[in-house]
mmCIF file of C-alpha atoms in Angstrom:
data_model
loop_
_atom_site.group_PDB
_atom_site.id
_atom_site.type_symbol
_atom_site.label_atom_id
_atom_site.label_comp_id
_atom_site.label_asym_id
_atom_site.label_seq_id
_atom_site.Cartn_x
_atom_site.Cartn_y
_atom_site.Cartn_z
ATOM 1 C CA MET A 1 -1.918 42.345 109.028
ATOM 2 C CA SER A 2 -3.489 38.808 108.927
ATOM 3 C CA LEU A 3 -3.978 37.387 105.589
ATOM 4 C CA LYS A 4 -6.979 37.990 103.310
ATOM 5 C CA PRO A 5 -8.855 34.996 102.731
ATOM 6 C CA LEU A 6 -8.230 34.441 99.224
ATOM 7 C CA GLU A 7 -4.745 34.672 99.693
ATOM 8 C CA HIS A 8 -4.705 32.235 102.585
ATOM 9 C CA ASP A 9 -6.664 29.663 100.650
ATOM 10 C CA ARG A 10 -4.475 29.887 97.860
ATOM 11 C CA LYS A 11 -1.167 29.223 99.775
ATOM 12 C CA TYR A 12 -2.545 27.274 102.796
ATOM 13 C CA GLY A 13 -6.089 26.187 102.314
ATOM 14 C CA GLU A 14 -5.367 22.625 101.812
ATOM 15 C CA LEU A 15 -2.502 22.472 104.261
ATOM 16 C CA ASP A 16 -4.407 23.735 106.878
ATOM 17 C CA GLU A 17 -7.185 20.924 105.603
ATOM 18 C CA VAL A 18 -4.720 18.284 106.398
ATOM 19 C CA VAL A 19 -3.387 19.959 109.771
ATOM 20 C CA ARG A 20 -7.306 20.157 111.092
ATOM 21 C CA ALA A 21 -7.718 16.573 110.288
ATOM 22 C CA HIS A 22 -4.909 15.475 113.030
ATOM 23 C CA LEU A 23 -6.354 18.204 115.696
ATOM 24 C CA GLY A 24 -6.863 15.997 118.726
ATOM 25 C CA ARG A 25 -5.032 13.325 117.162
ATOM 26 C CA THR A 26 -1.577 12.106 118.114
ATOM 27 C CA THR A 27 1.235 13.633 115.104
ATOM 28 C CA GLY A 28 2.123 9.992 114.457
ATOM 29 C CA ASP A 29 -1.705 8.752 114.008
ATOM 30 C CA GLU A 30 -2.009 6.804 110.643
ATOM 31 C CA GLU A 31 -5.497 6.790 110.883
ATOM 32 C CA ALA A 32 -5.701 10.706 110.857
ATOM 33 C CA LEU A 33 -4.026 10.790 107.641
ATOM 34 C CA THR A 34 -5.477 8.114 106.290
ATOM 35 C CA ALA A 35 -8.772 9.506 107.062
ATOM 36 C CA TYR A 36 -8.102 12.443 104.910
ATOM 37 C CA LEU A 37 -6.749 10.759 102.148
ATOM 38 C CA ARG A 38 -9.980 8.262 102.044
ATOM 39 C CA HIS A 39 -12.200 11.564 101.990
ATOM 40 C CA THR A 40 -10.127 13.276 99.665
ATOM 41 C CA TRP A 41 -9.653 10.880 97.208
ATOM 42 C CA ARG A 42 -13.389 10.009 97.276
ATOM 43 C CA THR A 43 -14.555 13.258 96.912
ATOM 44 C CA ARG A 44 -11.630 16.023 95.595
ATOM 45 C CA PRO A 45 -8.931 13.795 94.198
ATOM 46 C CA TRP A 46 -7.285 16.853 92.802
ATOM 47 C CA ALA A 47 -6.621 18.571 95.773
ATOM 48 C CA LEU A 48 -3.944 15.939 97.165
ATOM 49 C CA ALA A 49 -1.608 17.540 94.699
ATOM 50 C CA ILE A 50 -2.099 20.886 95.955
ATOM 51 C CA ALA A 51 -2.160 19.442 99.566
ATOM 52 C CA GLU A 52 1.357 18.214 98.605
ATOM 53 C CA HIS A 53 2.782 21.052 97.432
ATOM 54 C CA GLN A 54 1.407 23.433 100.179
ATOM 55 C CA LEU A 55 2.887 21.141 102.864
ATOM 56 C CA ARG A 56 5.662 21.496 101.095
ATOM 57 C CA GLU A 57 6.391 24.351 100.618
ATOM 58 C CA TYR A 58 5.854 25.664 104.175
ATOM 59 C CA ALA A 59 8.160 23.214 105.424
ATOM 60 C CA GLU A 60 10.887 24.410 103.016
ATOM 61 C CA ASN A 61 10.237 28.303 103.509
ATOM 62 C CA PRO A 62 8.701 28.787 107.162
ATOM 63 C CA PRO A 63 7.563 32.465 107.701
ATOM 64 C CA GLY A 64 10.356 34.623 108.451
ATOM 65 C CA ARG A 65 10.554 37.481 110.707
ATOM 66 C CA LEU A 66 9.180 40.153 108.708
ATOM 67 C CA ARG A 67 5.687 38.019 108.020
ATOM 68 C CA LEU A 68 5.706 36.821 111.595
ATOM 69 C CA ARG A 69 5.605 40.492 112.550
ATOM 70 C CA LEU A 70 3.182 41.705 110.172
ATOM 71 C CA GLY A 71 0.887 38.546 111.114
ATOM 72 C CA GLU A 72 0.708 37.453 106.957
ATOM 73 C CA PHE A 73 1.405 34.112 107.686
ATOM 74 C CA TYR A 74 -0.502 30.594 108.389
ATOM 75 C CA ALA A 75 0.134 29.862 112.341
ATOM 76 C CA VAL A 76 -0.057 25.823 112.269
ATOM 77 C CA PRO A 77 -2.779 24.726 115.213
ATOM 78 C CA ASP A 78 -1.042 23.185 118.188
ATOM 79 C CA VAL A 79 -0.298 19.558 117.225
ATOM 80 C CA GLY A 80 0.863 18.448 120.123
ATOM 81 C CA LEU A 81 4.518 19.124 118.654
ATOM 82 C CA PRO A 82 7.443 21.669 119.424
ATOM 83 C CA ASP A 83 7.897 24.440 116.728
ATOM 84 C CA THR A 84 11.222 22.495 115.999
ATOM 85 C CA GLU A 85 9.707 19.728 114.733
ATOM 86 C CA ILE A 86 7.188 20.826 112.711
ATOM 87 C CA GLN A 87 8.570 21.323 109.397
ATOM 88 C CA ALA A 88 9.754 17.733 109.733
ATOM 89 C CA TRP A 89 6.353 16.484 110.509
ATOM 90 C CA LEU A 90 4.748 18.603 107.625
ATOM 91 C CA ARG A 91 7.353 17.271 105.492
ATOM 92 C CA ALA A 92 6.511 13.519 106.429
ATOM 93 C CA LEU A 93 2.764 14.617 105.358
ATOM 94 C CA ALA A 94 4.015 15.891 101.895
ATOM 95 C CA ASP A 95 5.698 12.312 101.173
ATOM 96 C CA ARG A 96 3.166 10.648 102.108
ATOM 97 C CA ILE A 97 0.236 12.295 100.197
ATOM 98 C CA ARG A 98 2.786 12.293 96.950
ATOM 99 C CA GLN A 99 2.944 8.198 97.586
ATOM 100 C CA SER A 100 -0.435 8.065 98.004
ATOM 101 C CA VAL A 101 -0.910 9.816 94.449
ATOM 102 C CA GLU A 102 2.021 8.434 92.443
ATOM 103 C CA ASN A 103 1.113 4.749 93.368
ATOM 104 C CA GLY A 104 -2.610 5.256 92.932
ATOM 105 C CA ASP A 105 -3.444 3.931 95.849
ATOM 106 C CA PRO A 106 -6.268 5.547 97.980
ATOM 107 C CA PRO A 107 -7.132 3.861 101.167
ATOM 108 C CA PRO A 108 -10.566 1.167 100.660
ATOM 109 C CA PRO A 109 -13.656 2.679 101.425
ATOM 110 C CA ALA A 110 -14.791 2.906 104.848
ATOM 111 C CA THR A 111 -16.733 4.131 107.824
ATOM 112 C CA PRO A 112 -15.624 7.298 109.306
ATOM 113 C CA ARG A 113 -12.859 6.874 111.778
ATOM 114 C CA THR A 114 -11.963 10.088 113.153
ATOM 115 C CA HIS A 115 -14.100 13.298 114.343
ATOM 116 C CA TRP A 116 -13.073 14.867 111.176
ATOM 117 C CA GLU A 117 -13.806 12.626 109.136
ATOM 118 C CA TRP A 118 -17.413 12.274 109.945
ATOM 119 C CA HIS A 119 -17.701 16.117 109.833
ATOM 120 C CA ALA A 120 -15.885 15.957 106.428
ATOM 121 C CA ARG A 121 -18.182 13.123 105.020
ATOM 122 C CA PHE A 122 -21.621 14.435 106.615
ATOM 123 C CA PRO A 123 -21.165 18.359 106.762
ATOM 124 C CA GLU A 124 -24.906 18.953 106.135
ATOM 125 C CA LEU A 125 -25.846 16.058 108.932
ATOM 126 C CA ALA A 126 -23.451 17.659 111.424
ATOM 127 C CA GLN A 127 -24.766 21.500 110.747
ATOM 128 C CA PHE A 128 -28.584 19.655 111.674
ATOM 129 C CA LEU A 129 -27.852 18.083 114.357
ATOM 130 C CA GLY A 130 -25.126 20.253 116.051
ATOM 131 C CA GLY A 131 -27.431 23.608 115.219
ATOM 132 C CA TRP A 132 -30.883 21.903 116.133
ATOM 133 C CA PHE A 133 -30.209 19.056 118.642
ATOM 134 C CA PHE A 134 -28.168 20.815 121.133
ATOM 135 C CA GLN A 135 -28.195 20.517 125.028
ATOM 136 C CA ASP A 136 -30.608 23.429 125.499
ATOM 137 C CA MET A 137 -32.601 22.727 122.650
ATOM 138 C CA ALA A 138 -35.902 22.520 124.930
ATOM 139 C CA ASP A 139 -35.764 25.905 125.562
ATOM 140 C CA ASP A 140 -35.959 26.746 122.153
ATOM 141 C CA PHE A 141 -38.446 23.689 120.413
ATOM 142 C CA THR A 142 -41.455 21.814 122.504
ATOM 143 C CA ASP A 143 -39.711 18.631 120.789
ATOM 144 C CA ASP A 144 -37.604 17.009 118.147
ATOM 145 C CA ASP A 145 -40.374 17.705 115.519
ATOM 146 C CA ALA A 146 -40.688 21.107 115.844
ATOM 147 C CA ALA A 147 -36.685 21.921 115.982
ATOM 148 C CA ILE A 148 -36.863 19.387 112.374
ATOM 149 C CA GLN A 149 -39.800 21.740 111.185
ATOM 150 C CA ASP A 150 -37.448 24.795 112.183
ATOM 151 C CA TYR A 151 -34.684 23.435 110.264
ATOM 152 C CA VAL A 152 -37.197 22.917 107.035
ATOM 153 C CA ASP A 153 -38.276 26.601 107.556
ATOM 154 C CA THR A 154 -34.971 28.187 107.739
ATOM 155 C CA THR A 155 -33.096 25.931 105.403
ATOM 156 C CA ASP A 156 -32.691 26.285 101.525
ATOM 157 C CA PRO A 157 -34.264 23.326 100.081
ATOM 158 C CA GLY A 158 -31.016 22.490 98.494
ATOM 159 C CA LEU A 159 -29.529 21.823 101.740
ATOM 160 C CA VAL A 160 -32.559 19.942 103.205
ATOM 161 C CA ALA A 161 -31.384 17.504 99.787
ATOM 162 C CA ARG A 162 -28.707 17.294 100.855
ATOM 163 C CA LEU A 163 -29.141 16.285 104.519
ATOM 164 C CA THR A 164 -31.735 13.621 103.502
ATOM 165 C CA GLY A 165 -28.907 12.258 101.120
ATOM 166 C CA GLU A 166 -26.721 11.941 104.040
ATOM 167 C CA LEU A 167 -29.237 10.564 106.161
ATOM 168 C CA TYR A 168 -29.425 7.875 103.873
ATOM 169 C CA GLU A 169 -25.782 7.643 103.030
ATOM 170 C CA LEU A 170 -25.339 6.994 106.898
ATOM 171 C CA LEU A 171 -27.976 4.698 107.127
ATOM 172 C CA ALA A 172 -26.134 2.528 104.494
ATOM 173 C CA LEU A 173 -22.987 2.017 106.327
ATOM 174 C CA PRO A 174 -22.476 -1.370 108.032
ATOM 175 C CA LEU A 175 -22.557 0.248 111.519
ATOM 176 C CA THR A 176 -24.575 -1.608 114.833
ATOM 177 C CA GLU A 177 -26.438 0.338 117.112
ATOM 178 C CA SER A 178 -23.364 1.661 118.824
ATOM 179 C CA ASP A 179 -22.019 2.783 116.326
ATOM 180 C CA TYR A 180 -24.786 4.807 115.430
ATOM 181 C CA ALA A 181 -24.603 6.026 118.821
ATOM 182 C CA VAL A 182 -21.142 7.083 118.572
ATOM 183 C CA ALA A 183 -21.920 8.874 114.583
ATOM 184 C CA VAL A 184 -24.689 11.570 116.131
ATOM 185 C CA VAL A 185 -22.363 12.450 119.037
ATOM 186 C CA GLU A 186 -19.450 13.027 116.881
ATOM 187 C CA LEU A 187 -21.696 15.026 114.481
ATOM 188 C CA GLY A 188 -22.994 17.359 117.140
ATOM 189 C CA MET A 189 -26.244 15.800 118.669
ATOM 190 C CA GLU A 190 -26.211 16.500 122.425
ATOM 191 C CA VAL A 191 -29.417 14.969 123.186
ATOM 192 C CA ASP A 192 -30.931 11.346 123.112
ATOM 193 C CA PRO A 193 -33.093 10.273 120.534
ATOM 194 C CA PRO A 194 -36.947 10.739 121.251
ATOM 195 C CA THR A 195 -38.403 7.980 122.919
ATOM 196 C CA PRO A 196 -39.128 4.846 121.887
ATOM 197 C CA TYR A 197 -36.393 5.561 118.997
ATOM 198 C CA SER A 198 -32.799 3.980 118.845
ATOM 199 C CA PRO A 199 -30.317 6.510 116.949
ATOM 200 C CA SER A 200 -30.151 4.450 113.887
ATOM 201 C CA GLY A 201 -34.240 4.262 113.905
ATOM 202 C CA TRP A 202 -34.835 8.180 114.797
ATOM 203 C CA LEU A 203 -32.245 8.784 112.027
ATOM 204 C CA ALA A 204 -34.404 6.807 109.334
ATOM 205 C CA SER A 205 -37.711 8.513 110.320
ATOM 206 C CA VAL A 206 -36.137 11.884 109.806
ATOM 207 C CA ALA A 207 -35.070 10.592 106.570
ATOM 208 C CA ALA A 208 -38.147 9.699 105.359
ATOM 209 C CA ARG A 209 -40.241 12.314 106.829
ATOM 210 C CA LEU A 210 -37.824 14.980 104.954
ATOM 211 C CA ALA A 211 -38.057 12.809 101.519
ATOM 212 C CA GLY A 212 -41.938 12.858 101.959
ATOM 213 C CA GLY A 213 -41.868 16.591 102.095
ATOM 214 C CA TYR A 214 -41.840 17.593 106.067
ATOM 215 C CA GLU A 215 -45.054 18.677 107.620
ATOM 216 C CA GLY A 216 -44.306 17.697 111.056
ATOM 217 C CA GLY A 217 -45.949 14.669 113.743
#
């Protein structure tokens, strides 16, 4: 029997967040942990102590045979390490997080550096781009205006407002045009912006339309 959601989150929720920040990266990648620390210090600093505790608890008390047989344990996703090295890696992560908290030493502000950080910082923009601007969007929408209108019509106004804020936050970052092209891909966009827009120009046009009350066109 697998863990119930509440039990999973209570025991392993923040551990899982730290581990997933490393997916697709090498386990020794400083950028992955720095991205987790930077975002969590900025948005949920209290969660760092929870992460440190859950990482250390799992490293010191890995699931035994009974829990493995029952399925009542957290299965660490594949991070490219053999099972024999997972505990030491988790313990090292816990040490780094504890050091950051005890020293009061958050990473300096920066643009997102990893796929995880892009999605953590801009969750509604990722939902919008990945859910409406997918590779086969032409099968569902006549153009980008129709896709945007569908998002507005089917999404809670509070989330539309959140998207608008995230768009302006992204546009405020010191990015080049090629950086914006990378950003929209990282956030799930699978089609090019409509002609004649550049990625940043299109994002700015969408933000302005949403801020003014989107009616298409």
